Amino acid sequence: MDLRPTDREIAFRDRLRAWLAEVLPTLPPAPRRDDLPARRRYDTAWQRRLFDAGYAGVDWPSEHGGLGASPTEQLIFLEETARARAPYVGANFVGLLHAGPTLIVEGTAEQRARHLPRILRGEEVWCQGFSEPDAGSDLAALRTSAVRDGDCYVVTGRKIWTSHAEVADHCELLVRTDPGAPRHKGITWLILPMDAPGVRVRPLRTAVGTGEFSELVLDGVRVPASHRVGPENDGWRVAMVTFSFERGTAFIGDVIESRNILREIAAAARATPDRGGGTLWDDAALRRDVGRLIAEVNGLWALIRKNVSEASAGMVPVQGASVFKLRFTENRQRIADLAGHVLGRASLALDGLPGPDGRARGHLVEDRVNTLSFTIAAGTSQIQRNILAERALGLPKEPRWT
């Protein structure tokens, strides 16, 4: 991938920057994190603005309603929206960043025609039903069953840590369709309508008091067989396609945000007095930590380029996705810890208690708490290390204890 800007890419950046400068000042204030209906309205309204302006699905193929942009243009889009602090993908996360791309690769023509345009226009919000209470990141241990009954599957079981389930229209759901098959076989990927009879959503509260996660209880839910993505009992392979997008490209905006947070930490350190009469920024160890984290973020950005390039060429960046997910989430936790060090006592409060420099930085405190989940979400760090050890390095498989 050649990242030297072409005339087309320069023009794309200029048009996008001008559009953002015109549109962003007209947006209403963002709703509270715990007001999920308001967040859905806000996020989908922003998605509609992107669609109307021709910026929805920048990396999606044009035949599926996307912009069909080059990898470099996609990166430009992400850089410019993050630089301008435009709304992030929010409630549209699952639909836009991995359910939609999975349908592009694995869905039927009818499924693509039904869902892709509505995802791009912000008319459909998706959630993910992969994790289960007794399985966690050991996805192959899932127990939610689906029994074929005529033209439907009858689904029974429980899912947990389901983001935005309260306001979602559809769920990308993994179910076990052959209980007698080996762990990684007999699994099927289904599109679950969230308004189907038998679907119950139980909100969960996070450590910061928000409720974007929920538990799903599925009691005899009938899902049409036409909602199956990929062959029956081939859901493990389809799920790996989904994970490759989730782990490989779905955290791009967060990497850019990491740069912003590091700049803010540095600014806070420069403004915070220390006991020696100077500022925290005089501490060479702190400056070294900041520099090391910046270098890691730059390395992650280079990996993103590779993953985006592979994805745009029709490849599934499985190993690169795991490397990225592992390194990014651990890097983000170290950034959060550094923010806590600089903020001092203010890092103990979630209500925007002013830091040593007098500025309220409650969002950094909230971010620090949120990062506790980063190495668990989308597959734990232990799972990522197993994938790399077994698939990339060819090491023996981890012993299974029963």
mmCIF file of C-alpha atoms in Angstrom:
data_model
loop_
_atom_site.group_PDB
_atom_site.id
_atom_site.type_symbol
_atom_site.label_atom_id
_atom_site.label_comp_id
_atom_site.label_asym_id
_atom_site.label_seq_id
_atom_site.Cartn_x
_atom_site.Cartn_y
_atom_site.Cartn_z
ATOM 1 C CA MET A 1 0.000 0.000 0.000
ATOM 2 C CA ASP A 2 1.437 3.347 -1.053
ATOM 3 C CA LEU A 3 0.529 6.006 1.534
ATOM 4 C CA ARG A 4 2.074 8.934 -0.313
ATOM 5 C CA PRO A 5 -0.881 11.270 -0.940
ATOM 6 C CA THR A 6 -2.176 11.484 -4.482
ATOM 7 C CA ASP A 7 -4.067 14.475 -5.870
ATOM 8 C CA ARG A 8 -7.299 12.561 -5.359
ATOM 9 C CA GLU A 9 -6.465 11.839 -1.727
ATOM 10 C CA ILE A 10 -5.477 15.429 -1.040
ATOM 11 C CA ALA A 11 -8.774 16.584 -2.553
ATOM 12 C CA PHE A 12 -10.664 13.991 -0.483
ATOM 13 C CA ARG A 13 -9.044 15.257 2.714
ATOM 14 C CA ASP A 14 -9.778 18.885 1.834
ATOM 15 C CA ARG A 15 -13.441 18.188 1.038
ATOM 16 C CA LEU A 16 -13.913 16.174 4.205
ATOM 17 C CA ARG A 17 -12.201 18.750 6.399
ATOM 18 C CA ALA A 18 -14.356 21.525 4.949
ATOM 19 C CA TRP A 19 -17.525 19.486 5.420
ATOM 20 C CA LEU A 20 -16.684 18.703 9.037
ATOM 21 C CA ALA A 21 -15.955 22.371 9.730
ATOM 22 C CA GLU A 22 -19.398 23.260 8.364
ATOM 23 C CA VAL A 23 -21.422 20.486 9.997
ATOM 24 C CA LEU A 24 -19.939 19.919 13.440
ATOM 25 C CA PRO A 25 -20.890 23.318 14.895
ATOM 26 C CA THR A 26 -24.541 22.561 14.056
ATOM 27 C CA LEU A 27 -24.698 19.339 16.068
ATOM 28 C CA PRO A 28 -26.656 19.269 19.321
ATOM 29 C CA PRO A 29 -24.789 18.391 22.546
ATOM 30 C CA ALA A 30 -23.991 14.721 22.905
ATOM 31 C CA PRO A 31 -26.340 12.879 25.305
ATOM 32 C CA ARG A 32 -25.207 11.241 28.522
ATOM 33 C CA ARG A 33 -23.548 7.844 28.178
ATOM 34 C CA ASP A 34 -26.251 6.157 30.244
ATOM 35 C CA ASP A 35 -29.168 7.521 28.188
ATOM 36 C CA LEU A 36 -29.173 4.768 25.593
ATOM 37 C CA PRO A 37 -32.304 5.825 23.625
ATOM 38 C CA ALA A 38 -30.881 9.345 23.303
ATOM 39 C CA ARG A 39 -27.501 7.936 22.332
ATOM 40 C CA ARG A 40 -29.121 5.831 19.617
ATOM 41 C CA ARG A 41 -30.942 8.875 18.228
ATOM 42 C CA TYR A 42 -27.752 10.935 18.314
ATOM 43 C CA ASP A 43 -25.517 8.272 16.768
ATOM 44 C CA THR A 44 -27.974 7.279 14.043
ATOM 45 C CA ALA A 45 -28.644 10.930 13.200
ATOM 46 C CA TRP A 46 -24.900 11.428 12.735
ATOM 47 C CA GLN A 47 -24.751 8.303 10.584
ATOM 48 C CA ARG A 48 -27.551 9.711 8.437
ATOM 49 C CA ARG A 49 -25.578 12.923 7.998
ATOM 50 C CA LEU A 50 -22.577 10.907 6.872
ATOM 51 C CA PHE A 51 -24.778 8.959 4.464
ATOM 52 C CA ASP A 52 -26.361 12.049 2.945
ATOM 53 C CA ALA A 53 -22.925 13.610 2.477
ATOM 54 C CA GLY A 54 -21.514 10.460 0.861
ATOM 55 C CA TYR A 55 -19.255 9.466 3.748
ATOM 56 C CA ALA A 56 -21.126 6.388 5.011
ATOM 57 C CA GLY A 57 -19.259 3.116 4.690
ATOM 58 C CA VAL A 58 -16.086 4.733 3.414
ATOM 59 C CA ASP A 59 -14.336 1.365 3.201
ATOM 60 C CA TRP A 60 -17.343 -0.617 2.024
ATOM 61 C CA PRO A 61 -17.441 -1.653 -1.655
ATOM 62 C CA SER A 62 -19.476 0.691 -3.835
ATOM 63 C CA GLU A 63 -21.672 -2.205 -5.052
ATOM 64 C CA HIS A 64 -22.828 -2.556 -1.450
ATOM 65 C CA GLY A 65 -23.576 1.122 -0.953
ATOM 66 C CA GLY A 66 -20.206 2.210 0.383
ATOM 67 C CA LEU A 67 -17.846 4.816 -0.936
ATOM 68 C CA GLY A 68 -15.434 2.206 -2.268
ATOM 69 C CA ALA A 69 -12.575 4.356 -1.091
ATOM 70 C CA SER A 70 -8.937 3.329 -1.093
ATOM 71 C CA PRO A 71 -7.272 2.224 2.155
ATOM 72 C CA THR A 72 -5.510 5.566 2.311
ATOM 73 C CA GLU A 73 -8.795 7.440 1.948
ATOM 74 C CA GLN A 74 -10.296 5.372 4.726
ATOM 75 C CA LEU A 75 -7.398 6.290 6.978
ATOM 76 C CA ILE A 76 -7.775 9.932 5.965
ATOM 77 C CA PHE A 77 -11.449 9.761 6.924
ATOM 78 C CA LEU A 78 -10.615 8.335 10.327
ATOM 79 C CA GLU A 79 -7.817 10.813 10.946
ATOM 80 C CA GLU A 80 -9.887 13.844 9.986
ATOM 81 C CA THR A 81 -12.991 12.857 11.940
ATOM 82 C CA ALA A 82 -10.868 12.148 15.024
ATOM 83 C CA ARG A 83 -8.905 15.384 14.586
ATOM 84 C CA ALA A 84 -12.152 17.360 14.365
ATOM 85 C CA ARG A 85 -13.579 15.381 17.311
ATOM 86 C CA ALA A 86 -16.581 14.333 15.266
ATOM 87 C CA PRO A 87 -18.974 11.826 16.862
ATOM 88 C CA TYR A 88 -17.625 8.299 16.908
ATOM 89 C CA VAL A 89 -19.537 5.378 15.474
ATOM 90 C CA GLY A 90 -21.267 4.796 18.839
ATOM 91 C CA ALA A 91 -24.394 2.635 18.778
ATOM 92 C CA ASN A 92 -23.686 1.747 15.140
ATOM 93 C CA PHE A 93 -20.464 0.012 16.150
ATOM 94 C CA VAL A 94 -21.480 -3.609 15.586
ATOM 95 C CA GLY A 95 -23.493 -3.008 12.425
ATOM 96 C CA LEU A 96 -20.981 -0.822 10.648
ATOM 97 C CA LEU A 97 -17.694 -2.266 11.766
ATOM 98 C CA HIS A 98 -18.194 -6.009 11.766
ATOM 99 C CA ALA A 99 -21.777 -7.279 11.178
ATOM 100 C CA GLY A 100 -22.076 -5.343 7.912
ATOM 101 C CA PRO A 101 -18.612 -6.383 6.666
ATOM 102 C CA THR A 102 -19.410 -9.990 7.628
ATOM 103 C CA LEU A 103 -22.613 -9.882 5.559
ATOM 104 C CA ILE A 104 -20.620 -8.486 2.640
ATOM 105 C CA VAL A 105 -18.292 -11.490 2.795
ATOM 106 C CA GLU A 106 -20.642 -14.263 3.943
ATOM 107 C CA GLY A 107 -24.247 -13.061 3.582
ATOM 108 C CA THR A 108 -26.750 -13.948 0.875
ATOM 109 C CA ALA A 109 -27.867 -11.440 -1.743
ATOM 110 C CA GLU A 110 -31.179 -11.076 0.087
ATOM 111 C CA GLN A 111 -29.477 -10.448 3.425
ATOM 112 C CA ARG A 112 -27.188 -7.829 1.906
ATOM 113 C CA ALA A 113 -30.078 -6.084 0.163
ATOM 114 C CA ARG A 114 -32.160 -6.112 3.346
ATOM 115 C CA HIS A 115 -29.602 -4.957 5.881
ATOM 116 C CA LEU A 116 -26.628 -3.162 4.326
ATOM 117 C CA PRO A 117 -28.492 -0.055 3.078
ATOM 118 C CA ARG A 118 -30.298 0.326 6.399
ATOM 119 C CA ILE A 119 -27.053 0.003 8.363
ATOM 120 C CA LEU A 120 -25.423 2.660 6.203
ATOM 121 C CA ARG A 121 -28.385 5.037 6.593
ATOM 122 C CA GLY A 122 -28.405 4.598 10.367
ATOM 123 C CA GLU A 123 -31.798 2.898 10.311
ATOM 124 C CA GLU A 124 -30.611 -0.366 11.877
ATOM 125 C CA VAL A 125 -28.618 -0.792 15.072
ATOM 126 C CA TRP A 126 -27.005 -4.156 15.760
ATOM 127 C CA CYS A 127 -25.640 -5.885 18.818
ATOM 128 C CA GLN A 128 -23.475 -8.963 19.229
ATOM 129 C CA GLY A 129 -24.625 -12.204 20.879
ATOM 130 C CA PHE A 130 -21.403 -14.181 21.123
ATOM 131 C CA SER A 131 -20.366 -14.307 24.823
ATOM 132 C CA GLU A 132 -22.230 -16.488 27.302
ATOM 133 C CA PRO A 133 -22.272 -16.523 31.130
ATOM 134 C CA ASP A 134 -20.623 -19.958 31.362
ATOM 135 C CA ALA A 135 -18.271 -19.585 28.395
ATOM 136 C CA GLY A 136 -16.860 -16.066 28.336
ATOM 137 C CA SER A 137 -14.104 -15.758 25.759
ATOM 138 C CA ASP A 138 -14.026 -19.520 25.302
ATOM 139 C CA LEU A 139 -16.399 -19.137 22.416
ATOM 140 C CA ALA A 140 -16.336 -22.830 21.529
ATOM 141 C CA ALA A 141 -17.964 -23.557 24.899
ATOM 142 C CA LEU A 142 -21.188 -21.765 23.964
ATOM 143 C CA ARG A 143 -24.390 -23.611 24.879
ATOM 144 C CA THR A 144 -27.205 -21.540 23.397
ATOM 145 C CA SER A 145 -29.011 -24.059 21.231
ATOM 146 C CA ALA A 146 -30.917 -23.762 17.979
ATOM 147 C CA VAL A 147 -33.094 -26.671 16.907
ATOM 148 C CA ARG A 148 -34.412 -26.769 13.381
ATOM 149 C CA ASP A 149 -38.218 -26.794 13.184
ATOM 150 C CA GLY A 150 -39.457 -26.479 9.621
ATOM 151 C CA ASP A 151 -38.331 -23.175 8.163
ATOM 152 C CA CYS A 152 -37.159 -21.837 11.522
ATOM 153 C CA TYR A 153 -34.561 -22.402 14.213
ATOM 154 C CA VAL A 154 -35.889 -22.467 17.777
ATOM 155 C CA VAL A 155 -33.264 -20.737 19.919
ATOM 156 C CA THR A 156 -32.914 -21.165 23.679
ATOM 157 C CA GLY A 157 -30.107 -19.912 25.917
ATOM 158 C CA ARG A 158 -28.397 -16.842 27.352
ATOM 159 C CA LYS A 159 -25.889 -14.293 26.098
ATOM 160 C CA ILE A 160 -24.022 -11.711 28.130
ATOM 161 C CA TRP A 161 -21.999 -8.499 27.694
ATOM 162 C CA THR A 162 -24.188 -7.610 24.727
ATOM 163 C CA SER A 163 -23.416 -4.003 23.829
ATOM 164 C CA HIS A 164 -26.366 -1.738 22.970
ATOM 165 C CA ALA A 165 -28.846 -4.636 23.199
ATOM 166 C CA GLU A 166 -31.478 -2.346 24.704
ATOM 167 C CA VAL A 167 -31.652 -0.242 21.562
ATOM 168 C CA ALA A 168 -30.631 -2.772 18.904
ATOM 169 C CA ASP A 169 -32.815 -3.971 16.046
ATOM 170 C CA HIS A 170 -30.803 -7.085 15.211
ATOM 171 C CA CYS A 171 -28.193 -9.268 16.842
ATOM 172 C CA GLU A 172 -25.383 -11.246 15.250
ATOM 173 C CA LEU A 173 -25.980 -14.482 17.133
ATOM 174 C CA LEU A 174 -23.913 -17.649 17.517
ATOM 175 C CA VAL A 175 -25.833 -20.800 18.392
ATOM 176 C CA ARG A 176 -25.048 -24.489 18.690
ATOM 177 C CA THR A 177 -26.939 -26.443 16.039
ATOM 178 C CA ASP A 178 -25.158 -29.794 16.469
ATOM 179 C CA PRO A 179 -24.526 -30.596 20.141
ATOM 180 C CA GLY A 180 -22.802 -33.843 19.243
ATOM 181 C CA ALA A 181 -20.133 -32.212 17.098
ATOM 182 C CA PRO A 182 -16.647 -31.214 18.349
ATOM 183 C CA ARG A 183 -16.436 -27.886 20.184
ATOM 184 C CA HIS A 184 -15.558 -25.789 17.154
ATOM 185 C CA LYS A 185 -18.052 -27.557 14.903
ATOM 186 C CA GLY A 186 -21.810 -27.523 15.035
ATOM 187 C CA ILE A 187 -22.053 -23.747 15.519
ATOM 188 C CA THR A 188 -24.175 -21.481 13.312
ATOM 189 C CA TRP A 189 -24.247 -17.680 12.797
ATOM 190 C CA LEU A 190 -27.809 -16.248 12.782
ATOM 191 C CA ILE A 191 -29.392 -12.822 12.361
ATOM 192 C CA LEU A 192 -31.685 -12.445 15.378
ATOM 193 C CA PRO A 193 -34.485 -9.830 15.244
ATOM 194 C CA MET A 194 -34.453 -8.243 18.688
ATOM 195 C CA ASP A 195 -38.223 -7.798 18.663
ATOM 196 C CA ALA A 196 -38.891 -11.521 18.178
ATOM 197 C CA PRO A 197 -41.119 -13.129 20.829
ATOM 198 C CA GLY A 198 -39.009 -14.793 23.525
ATOM 199 C CA VAL A 199 -36.170 -12.232 23.473
ATOM 200 C CA ARG A 200 -35.619 -10.536 26.842
ATOM 201 C CA VAL A 201 -32.971 -7.896 27.566
ATOM 202 C CA ARG A 202 -31.635 -7.478 31.104
ATOM 203 C CA PRO A 203 -29.443 -4.363 31.408
ATOM 204 C CA LEU A 204 -26.135 -4.632 33.296
ATOM 205 C CA ARG A 205 -24.424 -1.733 35.032
ATOM 206 C CA THR A 206 -20.753 -1.067 34.328
ATOM 207 C CA ALA A 207 -18.146 0.155 36.811
ATOM 208 C CA VAL A 208 -18.754 3.740 35.674
ATOM 209 C CA GLY A 209 -22.509 3.413 36.138
ATOM 210 C CA THR A 210 -23.496 3.141 32.494
ATOM 211 C CA GLY A 211 -25.696 0.454 31.011
ATOM 212 C CA GLU A 212 -24.460 -0.199 27.491
ATOM 213 C CA PHE A 213 -24.081 -3.929 28.285
ATOM 214 C CA SER A 214 -26.951 -6.344 28.754
ATOM 215 C CA GLU A 215 -27.779 -9.975 29.235
ATOM 216 C CA LEU A 216 -29.946 -11.607 26.584
ATOM 217 C CA VAL A 217 -32.376 -14.335 27.580
ATOM 218 C CA LEU A 218 -33.620 -16.367 24.616
ATOM 219 C CA ASP A 219 -36.621 -18.540 25.366
ATOM 220 C CA GLY A 220 -37.829 -20.551 22.398
ATOM 221 C CA VAL A 221 -37.149 -17.733 19.933
ATOM 222 C CA ARG A 222 -38.071 -18.654 16.375
ATOM 223 C CA VAL A 223 -35.541 -17.391 13.856
ATOM 224 C CA PRO A 224 -36.231 -17.993 10.152
ATOM 225 C CA ALA A 225 -33.687 -20.263 8.488
ATOM 226 C CA SER A 226 -33.255 -17.550 5.859
ATOM 227 C CA HIS A 227 -31.536 -15.528 8.603
ATOM 228 C CA ARG A 228 -28.628 -17.964 8.718
ATOM 229 C CA VAL A 229 -25.311 -16.497 7.545
ATOM 230 C CA GLY A 230 -23.092 -19.143 5.991
ATOM 231 C CA PRO A 231 -23.804 -22.875 6.008
ATOM 232 C CA GLU A 232 -25.368 -24.578 9.020
ATOM 233 C CA ASN A 233 -22.717 -25.766 11.502
ATOM 234 C CA ASP A 234 -20.091 -23.519 9.841
ATOM 235 C CA GLY A 235 -20.572 -20.624 12.240
ATOM 236 C CA TRP A 236 -17.123 -20.905 13.790
ATOM 237 C CA ARG A 237 -15.508 -19.992 10.490
ATOM 238 C CA VAL A 238 -18.000 -17.139 9.920
ATOM 239 C CA ALA A 239 -17.347 -15.898 13.461
ATOM 240 C CA MET A 240 -13.614 -15.755 12.718
ATOM 241 C CA VAL A 241 -14.432 -13.466 9.785
ATOM 242 C CA THR A 242 -16.446 -11.275 12.153
ATOM 243 C CA PHE A 243 -13.625 -11.242 14.709
ATOM 244 C CA SER A 244 -11.070 -10.322 12.096
ATOM 245 C CA PHE A 245 -12.976 -7.106 11.420
ATOM 246 C CA GLU A 246 -13.708 -6.479 15.092
ATOM 247 C CA ARG A 247 -10.144 -7.007 16.226
ATOM 248 C CA GLY A 248 -8.330 -5.793 13.148
ATOM 249 C CA THR A 249 -10.052 -2.617 12.078
ATOM 250 C CA ALA A 250 -12.882 -1.817 14.487
ATOM 251 C CA PHE A 251 -10.680 -0.063 17.080
ATOM 252 C CA ILE A 252 -9.114 2.375 14.621
ATOM 253 C CA GLY A 253 -10.861 5.398 16.043
ATOM 254 C CA ASP A 254 -9.730 4.394 19.528
ATOM 255 C CA VAL A 255 -6.092 4.395 18.424
ATOM 256 C CA ILE A 256 -6.460 7.931 17.151
ATOM 257 C CA GLU A 257 -8.153 8.869 20.390
ATOM 258 C CA SER A 258 -5.166 7.392 22.249
ATOM 259 C CA ARG A 259 -2.994 10.064 20.627
ATOM 260 C CA ASN A 260 -5.396 12.752 21.849
ATOM 261 C CA ILE A 261 -5.341 11.346 25.380
ATOM 262 C CA LEU A 262 -1.533 11.257 25.446
ATOM 263 C CA ARG A 263 -1.436 14.896 24.338
ATOM 264 C CA GLU A 264 -3.864 15.736 27.132
ATOM 265 C CA ILE A 265 -1.806 13.838 29.696
ATOM 266 C CA ALA A 266 1.301 15.717 28.599
ATOM 267 C CA ALA A 267 -0.566 19.023 28.830
ATOM 268 C CA ALA A 268 -1.805 18.163 32.312
ATOM 269 C CA ALA A 269 1.725 17.223 33.417
ATOM 270 C CA ARG A 270 3.109 20.512 32.118
ATOM 271 C CA ALA A 271 0.447 22.430 34.044
ATOM 272 C CA THR A 272 0.720 20.500 37.314
ATOM 273 C CA PRO A 273 3.193 21.786 39.945
ATOM 274 C CA ASP A 274 5.518 19.316 41.606
ATOM 275 C CA ARG A 275 7.188 19.516 44.998
ATOM 276 C CA GLY A 276 10.446 20.835 43.545
ATOM 277 C CA GLY A 277 8.915 24.049 42.256
ATOM 278 C CA GLY A 278 8.656 22.886 38.662
ATOM 279 C CA THR A 279 5.992 20.739 37.015
ATOM 280 C CA LEU A 280 5.358 17.041 36.655
ATOM 281 C CA TRP A 281 6.718 17.306 33.132
ATOM 282 C CA ASP A 282 10.199 17.831 34.596
ATOM 283 C CA ASP A 283 10.168 14.148 35.588
ATOM 284 C CA ALA A 284 12.313 12.368 33.000
ATOM 285 C CA ALA A 285 10.706 9.019 33.820
ATOM 286 C CA LEU A 286 7.240 10.388 33.073
ATOM 287 C CA ARG A 287 8.434 11.884 29.781
ATOM 288 C CA ARG A 288 10.028 8.547 28.904
ATOM 289 C CA ASP A 289 6.745 6.738 29.629
ATOM 290 C CA VAL A 290 4.844 9.168 27.414
ATOM 291 C CA GLY A 291 7.400 8.766 24.630
ATOM 292 C CA ARG A 292 7.287 4.982 24.840
ATOM 293 C CA LEU A 293 3.483 4.956 24.667
ATOM 294 C CA ILE A 294 3.495 7.340 21.711
ATOM 295 C CA ALA A 295 5.938 5.042 19.922
ATOM 296 C CA GLU A 296 3.641 2.086 20.592
ATOM 297 C CA VAL A 297 0.626 3.994 19.268
ATOM 298 C CA ASN A 298 2.595 4.834 16.119
ATOM 299 C CA GLY A 299 3.457 1.153 15.768
ATOM 300 C CA LEU A 300 -0.222 0.254 16.128
ATOM 301 C CA TRP A 301 -1.077 2.769 13.439
ATOM 302 C CA ALA A 302 1.384 1.065 11.096
ATOM 303 C CA LEU A 303 -0.307 -2.268 11.864
ATOM 304 C CA ILE A 304 -3.680 -0.691 11.136
ATOM 305 C CA ARG A 305 -2.404 0.312 7.711
ATOM 306 C CA LYS A 306 -1.470 -3.293 7.047
ATOM 307 C CA ASN A 307 -4.798 -4.664 8.300
ATOM 308 C CA VAL A 308 -6.828 -2.098 6.380
ATOM 309 C CA SER A 309 -4.827 -2.807 3.246
ATOM 310 C CA GLU A 310 -5.404 -6.552 3.593
ATOM 311 C CA ALA A 311 -9.110 -6.096 4.303
ATOM 312 C CA SER A 312 -9.541 -3.833 1.287
ATOM 313 C CA ALA A 313 -7.875 -6.481 -0.878
ATOM 314 C CA GLY A 314 -10.454 -9.035 0.243
ATOM 315 C CA MET A 315 -8.177 -10.711 2.740
ATOM 316 C CA VAL A 316 -9.139 -11.458 6.345
ATOM 317 C CA PRO A 317 -6.419 -10.121 8.650
ATOM 318 C CA VAL A 318 -6.705 -12.862 11.300
ATOM 319 C CA GLN A 319 -3.196 -12.871 12.759
ATOM 320 C CA GLY A 320 -2.690 -9.139 12.297
ATOM 321 C CA ALA A 321 -6.055 -8.630 13.973
ATOM 322 C CA SER A 322 -4.999 -10.583 17.045
ATOM 323 C CA VAL A 323 -1.652 -8.797 17.271
ATOM 324 C CA PHE A 324 -3.439 -5.472 17.030
ATOM 325 C CA LYS A 325 -6.148 -6.347 19.559
ATOM 326 C CA LEU A 326 -3.611 -7.653 22.073
ATOM 327 C CA ARG A 327 -1.198 -4.749 21.818
ATOM 328 C CA PHE A 328 -3.792 -1.980 21.530
ATOM 329 C CA THR A 329 -5.840 -2.946 24.563
ATOM 330 C CA GLU A 330 -2.788 -3.357 26.775
ATOM 331 C CA ASN A 331 -1.338 -0.087 25.491
ATOM 332 C CA ARG A 332 -4.609 1.671 26.280
ATOM 333 C CA GLN A 333 -4.551 0.377 29.852
ATOM 334 C CA ARG A 334 -1.015 1.699 30.345
ATOM 335 C CA ILE A 335 -2.121 5.075 28.982
ATOM 336 C CA ALA A 336 -4.995 5.077 31.459
ATOM 337 C CA ASP A 337 -2.648 4.204 34.329
ATOM 338 C CA LEU A 338 -0.371 7.071 33.332
ATOM 339 C CA ALA A 339 -3.350 9.437 33.323
ATOM 340 C CA GLY A 340 -4.145 8.267 36.845
ATOM 341 C CA HIS A 341 -0.577 8.999 37.935
ATOM 342 C CA VAL A 342 -0.685 12.533 36.544
ATOM 343 C CA LEU A 343 -4.156 13.313 37.911
ATOM 344 C CA GLY A 344 -3.284 12.157 41.409
ATOM 345 C CA ARG A 345 -6.200 12.236 43.852
ATOM 346 C CA ALA A 346 -8.547 13.450 41.124
ATOM 347 C CA SER A 347 -8.205 10.030 39.486
ATOM 348 C CA LEU A 348 -10.261 8.580 42.341
ATOM 349 C CA ALA A 349 -13.412 10.501 41.359
ATOM 350 C CA LEU A 350 -15.755 9.951 38.434
ATOM 351 C CA ASP A 351 -17.555 13.265 38.779
ATOM 352 C CA GLY A 352 -15.019 15.537 37.129
ATOM 353 C CA LEU A 353 -13.114 16.506 40.274
ATOM 354 C CA PRO A 354 -10.515 19.089 39.176
ATOM 355 C CA GLY A 355 -6.966 17.785 38.793
ATOM 356 C CA PRO A 356 -3.864 19.414 40.293
ATOM 357 C CA ASP A 357 -3.844 22.017 37.528
ATOM 358 C CA GLY A 358 -7.435 23.036 38.345
ATOM 359 C CA ARG A 359 -8.953 21.572 35.193
ATOM 360 C CA ALA A 360 -11.704 18.970 35.419
ATOM 361 C CA ARG A 361 -10.692 15.801 33.637
ATOM 362 C CA GLY A 362 -13.414 13.400 34.650
ATOM 363 C CA HIS A 363 -13.410 11.900 31.168
ATOM 364 C CA LEU A 364 -9.856 10.661 31.729
ATOM 365 C CA VAL A 365 -10.948 9.037 34.967
ATOM 366 C CA GLU A 366 -13.905 7.423 33.242
ATOM 367 C CA ASP A 367 -11.628 6.244 30.462
ATOM 368 C CA ARG A 368 -9.281 4.726 33.039
ATOM 369 C CA VAL A 369 -12.126 2.658 34.503
ATOM 370 C CA ASN A 370 -13.432 1.675 31.083
ATOM 371 C CA THR A 371 -10.069 0.315 30.008
ATOM 372 C CA LEU A 372 -10.354 -2.367 32.679
ATOM 373 C CA SER A 373 -12.654 -4.167 30.234
ATOM 374 C CA PHE A 374 -10.536 -3.643 27.126
ATOM 375 C CA THR A 375 -8.383 -6.751 27.553
ATOM 376 C CA ILE A 376 -11.515 -8.842 28.046
ATOM 377 C CA ALA A 377 -13.832 -7.497 25.347
ATOM 378 C CA ALA A 378 -13.702 -9.067 21.857
ATOM 379 C CA GLY A 379 -11.613 -11.958 23.155
ATOM 380 C CA THR A 380 -9.305 -11.794 26.147
ATOM 381 C CA SER A 381 -5.583 -11.193 25.877
ATOM 382 C CA GLN A 382 -5.060 -14.852 26.796
ATOM 383 C CA ILE A 383 -7.217 -15.888 23.825
ATOM 384 C CA GLN A 384 -5.218 -13.613 21.499
ATOM 385 C CA ARG A 385 -1.933 -15.090 22.740
ATOM 386 C CA ASN A 386 -3.257 -18.598 22.127
ATOM 387 C CA ILE A 387 -4.272 -17.665 18.572
ATOM 388 C CA LEU A 388 -0.843 -16.248 17.828
ATOM 389 C CA ALA A 389 0.988 -19.119 19.478
ATOM 390 C CA GLU A 390 -0.982 -21.821 17.699
ATOM 391 C CA ARG A 391 -1.731 -20.239 14.309
ATOM 392 C CA ALA A 392 1.148 -17.846 13.725
ATOM 393 C CA LEU A 393 3.990 -19.658 15.491
ATOM 394 C CA GLY A 394 2.744 -23.224 15.082
ATOM 395 C CA LEU A 395 3.214 -24.064 18.736
ATOM 396 C CA PRO A 396 1.350 -27.025 20.286
ATOM 397 C CA LYS A 397 -2.250 -26.374 21.225
ATOM 398 C CA GLU A 398 -3.064 -25.463 24.781
ATOM 399 C CA PRO A 399 -4.069 -28.526 26.840
ATOM 400 C CA ARG A 400 -7.816 -28.756 27.401
ATOM 401 C CA TRP A 401 -8.906 -29.688 30.905
ATOM 402 C CA THR A 402 -12.275 -31.316 31.284
#
